[in-house]
PDB file of C-alpha atoms in Angstrom:
ATOM      1  CA  MET A   1       1.629  12.172  -1.022  1.00 90.00           C
ATOM      2  CA  ALA A   2      -1.819  11.408   0.345  1.00 94.00           C
ATOM      3  CA  GLU A   3      -4.048  13.711   2.331  1.00 94.00           C
ATOM      4  CA  THR A   4      -6.783  12.596   4.715  1.00 93.00           C
ATOM      5  CA  ARG A   5      -9.886  14.407   5.889  1.00 92.00           C
ATOM      6  CA  GLU A   6      -9.060  13.857   9.583  1.00 94.00           C
ATOM      7  CA  PRO A   7      -5.653  13.956  11.329  1.00 96.00           C
ATOM      8  CA  LEU A   8      -3.649  10.741  11.013  1.00 95.00           C
ATOM      9  CA  THR A   9      -3.496   8.417  13.988  1.00 93.00           C
ATOM     10  CA  SER A  10      -0.288   6.911  15.344  1.00 91.00           C
ATOM     11  CA  PRO A  11       1.775   4.846  12.882  1.00 91.00           C
ATOM     12  CA  LEU A  12       1.994   2.274  15.686  1.00 86.00           C
ATOM     13  CA  ASP A  13      -1.693   1.424  15.175  1.00 88.00           C
ATOM     14  CA  LYS A  14      -2.382  -2.005  13.670  1.00 88.00           C
ATOM     15  CA  ASN A  15      -2.631  -1.874   9.867  1.00 94.00           C
ATOM     16  CA  TRP A  16      -2.026   1.882   9.789  1.00 96.00           C
ATOM     17  CA  MET A  17      -2.349   3.651   6.412  1.00 97.00           C
ATOM     18  CA  LEU A  18      -1.653   0.595   4.272  1.00 97.00           C
ATOM     19  CA  LEU A  19      -0.827   1.265   0.650  1.00 98.00           C
ATOM     20  CA  LEU A  20      -1.512  -1.647  -1.693  1.00 98.00           C
ATOM     21  CA  ILE A  21      -0.131  -1.520  -5.226  1.00 98.00           C
ATOM     22  CA  ASP A  22      -1.046  -3.572  -8.279  1.00 98.00           C
ATOM     23  CA  ALA A  23       2.043  -2.920 -10.379  1.00 98.00           C
ATOM     24  CA  ASP A  24       1.570  -5.526 -13.092  1.00 96.00           C
ATOM     25  CA  LYS A  25      -2.213  -5.142 -13.525  1.00 93.00           C
ATOM     26  CA  ASN A  26      -2.469  -8.940 -13.716  1.00 94.00           C
ATOM     27  CA  PRO A  27      -5.410 -10.326 -11.698  1.00 89.00           C
ATOM     28  CA  LYS A  28      -3.682 -13.726 -11.485  1.00 90.00           C
ATOM     29  CA  THR A  29      -0.805 -12.404  -9.381  1.00 93.00           C
ATOM     30  CA  GLY A  30      -0.573 -10.885  -5.930  1.00 96.00           C
ATOM     31  CA  TRP A  31      -2.981 -10.825  -3.018  1.00 96.00           C
ATOM     32  CA  HIS A  32      -6.337 -10.021  -4.630  1.00 94.00           C
ATOM     33  CA  ASP A  33      -4.349  -8.418  -7.486  1.00 94.00           C
ATOM     34  CA  TYR A  34      -2.065  -6.406  -5.174  1.00 97.00           C
ATOM     35  CA  ASP A  35       1.632  -7.126  -5.705  1.00 98.00           C
ATOM     36  CA  PHE A  36       3.088  -4.761  -3.105  1.00 99.00           C
ATOM     37  CA  LEU A  37       2.182  -3.593   0.383  1.00 98.00           C
ATOM     38  CA  ILE A  38       3.613  -0.599   2.232  1.00 98.00           C
ATOM     39  CA  ASN A  39       3.259   0.332   5.925  1.00 97.00           C
ATOM     40  CA  LYS A  40       2.375  -3.124   7.279  1.00 96.00           C
ATOM     41  CA  LYS A  41       5.734  -2.999   9.062  1.00 95.00           C
ATOM     42  CA  ILE A  42       6.920   0.417  10.151  1.00 94.00           C
ATOM     43  CA  LYS A  43      10.529   0.424  11.342  1.00 88.00           C
ATOM     44  CA  ASN A  44      10.413   3.746  13.163  1.00 84.00           C
ATOM     45  CA  GLY A  45       9.046   7.205  12.606  1.00 81.00           C
ATOM     46  CA  LYS A  46      11.099   7.634   9.426  1.00 90.00           C
ATOM     47  CA  PHE A  47      11.146   4.280   7.593  1.00 95.00           C
ATOM     48  CA  THR A  48       8.592   1.725   6.520  1.00 97.00           C
ATOM     49  CA  LEU A  49       8.914  -1.541   4.625  1.00 97.00           C
ATOM     50  CA  LEU A  50       7.933  -2.343   1.080  1.00 98.00           C
ATOM     51  CA  GLN A  51       6.680  -5.919   0.927  1.00 98.00           C
ATOM     52  CA  LYS A  52       5.990  -8.102  -2.115  1.00 98.00           C
ATOM     53  CA  TYR A  53       3.359 -10.823  -2.145  1.00 97.00           C
ATOM     54  CA  ASN A  54       4.664 -14.352  -2.683  1.00 96.00           C
ATOM     55  CA  SER A  55       1.801 -16.235  -4.339  1.00 92.00           C
ATOM     56  CA  GLN A  56       3.483 -19.605  -3.875  1.00 93.00           C
ATOM     57  CA  TYR A  57       3.727 -19.281  -0.085  1.00 95.00           C
ATOM     58  CA  LYS A  58       0.739 -16.911   0.266  1.00 94.00           C
ATOM     59  CA  MET A  59       2.648 -14.405   2.354  1.00 96.00           C
ATOM     60  CA  TRP A  60       4.135 -10.907   2.219  1.00 97.00           C
ATOM     61  CA  GLU A  61       7.934 -10.818   1.983  1.00 98.00           C
ATOM     62  CA  ASP A  62      10.038  -7.868   3.112  1.00 98.00           C
ATOM     63  CA  ARG A  63      11.892  -6.126   0.266  1.00 97.00           C
ATOM     64  CA  ILE A  64      13.385  -2.751   1.194  1.00 97.00           C
ATOM     65  CA  GLU A  65      13.067   0.103   3.648  1.00 97.00           C
ATOM     66  CA  LEU A  66      11.431   3.253   2.320  1.00 97.00           C
ATOM     67  CA  PRO A  67      11.612   6.731   3.806  1.00 96.00           C
ATOM     68  CA  PHE A  68       8.297   8.292   4.746  1.00 96.00           C
ATOM     69  CA  LYS A  69       7.007  11.384   6.494  1.00 96.00           C
ATOM     70  CA  PHE A  70       3.663  12.212   8.019  1.00 95.00           C
ATOM     71  CA  ASN A  71       2.260  15.271   9.705  1.00 95.00           C
ATOM     72  CA  LYS A  72      -1.289  16.078  10.757  1.00 96.00           C
ATOM     73  CA  ASN A  73      -3.354  14.764   7.828  1.00 97.00           C
ATOM     74  CA  LYS A  74      -0.636  14.129   5.215  1.00 97.00           C
ATOM     75  CA  ILE A  75       1.654  11.212   4.460  1.00 97.00           C
ATOM     76  CA  GLU A  76       4.493  11.192   1.947  1.00 97.00           C
ATOM     77  CA  LEU A  77       6.381   8.144   0.654  1.00 96.00           C
ATOM     78  CA  ALA A  78       9.376   7.836  -1.660  1.00 93.00           C
ATOM     79  CA  ILE A  79       9.138   4.651  -3.753  1.00 96.00           C
ATOM     80  CA  PRO A  80      11.718   4.002  -6.474  1.00 95.00           C
ATOM     81  CA  ARG A  81      10.044   2.765  -9.656  1.00 94.00           C
ATOM     82  CA  SER A  82      12.543  -0.058  -9.904  1.00 94.00           C
ATOM     83  CA  CYS A  83      11.242  -1.476  -6.609  1.00 95.00           C
ATOM     84  CA  LEU A  84       7.847  -1.932  -8.260  1.00 96.00           C
ATOM     85  CA  ASN A  85       9.388  -3.407 -11.420  1.00 94.00           C
ATOM     86  CA  LEU A  86       8.419  -0.239 -13.305  1.00 93.00           C
ATOM     87  CA  SER A  87      11.705   0.593 -14.975  1.00 80.00           C
ATOM     88  CA  LYS A  88      10.328   1.987 -18.222  1.00 83.00           C
ATOM     89  CA  LYS A  89       9.861   5.708 -18.764  1.00 88.00           C
ATOM     90  CA  ASN A  90       6.103   5.259 -19.253  1.00 93.00           C
ATOM     91  CA  PHE A  91       4.156   3.146 -16.772  1.00 94.00           C
ATOM     92  CA  THR A  92       0.789   2.603 -15.140  1.00 96.00           C
ATOM     93  CA  PHE A  93      -0.117   1.046 -11.804  1.00 97.00           C
ATOM     94  CA  ASP A  94      -3.201   0.824  -9.610  1.00 98.00           C
ATOM     95  CA  PHE A  95      -3.239   1.510  -5.880  1.00 98.00           C
ATOM     96  CA  HIS A  96      -5.532   1.462  -2.882  1.00 97.00           C
ATOM     97  CA  TRP A  97      -5.293   2.926   0.630  1.00 97.00           C
ATOM     98  CA  ALA A  98      -6.656   0.967   3.602  1.00 95.00           C
ATOM     99  CA  ASP A  99      -6.470   2.349   7.132  1.00 94.00           C
ATOM    100  CA  ASN A 100      -6.908   0.030  10.098  1.00 93.00           C
ATOM    101  CA  PRO A 101      -8.732  -2.903   8.483  1.00 94.00           C
ATOM    102  CA  GLU A 102      -9.297  -5.678  11.028  1.00 90.00           C
ATOM    103  CA  ASN A 103      -6.893  -8.005   9.208  1.00 88.00           C
ATOM    104  CA  LEU A 104      -5.408  -8.761   5.812  1.00 87.00           C
ATOM    105  CA  THR A 105      -6.680 -12.297   5.397  1.00 87.00           C
ATOM    106  CA  ASN A 106     -10.015 -11.313   3.890  1.00 87.00           C
ATOM    107  CA  ILE A 107     -10.422  -8.557   1.280  1.00 88.00           C
ATOM    108  CA  ILE A 108     -13.973  -7.964   2.575  1.00 89.00           C
ATOM    109  CA  ASP A 109     -12.440  -6.292   5.638  1.00 87.00           C
ATOM    110  CA  PHE A 110     -11.751  -3.304   3.377  1.00 85.00           C
ATOM    111  CA  CYS A 111     -15.531  -2.902   3.183  1.00 85.00           C
ATOM    112  CA  THR A 112     -16.488  -3.675   6.766  1.00 90.00           C
ATOM    113  CA  THR A 113     -13.673  -2.444   9.029  1.00 91.00           C
ATOM    114  CA  GLY A 114     -11.331   0.527   9.057  1.00 89.00           C
ATOM    115  CA  ASP A 115     -11.394   3.057   6.241  1.00 92.00           C
ATOM    116  CA  SER A 116     -10.607   2.614   2.582  1.00 91.00           C
ATOM    117  CA  ALA A 117      -9.880   4.856  -0.381  1.00 93.00           C
ATOM    118  CA  PRO A 118     -11.342   4.565  -2.841  1.00 94.00           C
ATOM    119  CA  ASN A 119     -14.323   2.714  -1.383  1.00 89.00           C
ATOM    120  CA  ARG A 120     -14.616  -1.040  -1.409  1.00 82.00           C
ATOM    121  CA  LYS A 121     -12.247  -2.804  -3.818  1.00 82.00           C
ATOM    122  CA  PHE A 122     -11.990   0.027  -6.344  1.00 93.00           C
ATOM    123  CA  ASN A 123      -8.527   1.434  -7.146  1.00 96.00           C
ATOM    124  CA  TYR A 124      -6.890   4.682  -8.060  1.00 97.00           C
ATOM    125  CA  ARG A 125      -4.705   4.623 -11.172  1.00 97.00           C
ATOM    126  CA  CYS A 126      -1.383   6.366 -11.695  1.00 96.00           C
ATOM    127  CA  SER A 127      -0.215   6.741 -15.301  1.00 96.00           C
ATOM    128  CA  VAL A 128       3.001   8.368 -16.427  1.00 94.00           C
ATOM    129  CA  LEU A 129       3.007   8.733 -20.197  1.00 91.00           C
TER     130      LEU A 129
END
């Protein structure tokens, strides 16, 4: 679950509440390290798509639908660990929220358009030990 300072806008907005995940912590893979993207394609008010970056073709590929909920200033996603290739009991991954960046062709847009958490290109880290 994530909580914002202000109420969330419509999930129909372009690049709404994007969640980028660096699951393998390998800077040589993914789009600027990020292996997975969530919320780029929202199916309806209840499901969104998990996408995986294909480095060979330099594009995001659809993987599976994920349930999600949002209300006022909170969003909740259910992401199976196996979908992120995190099948072990203990794991660590980095993640970043980006809301309404102009586009996803230039990582600098995280700094200059929309909103980003944490700021710039920094990441949050989730560790389950």
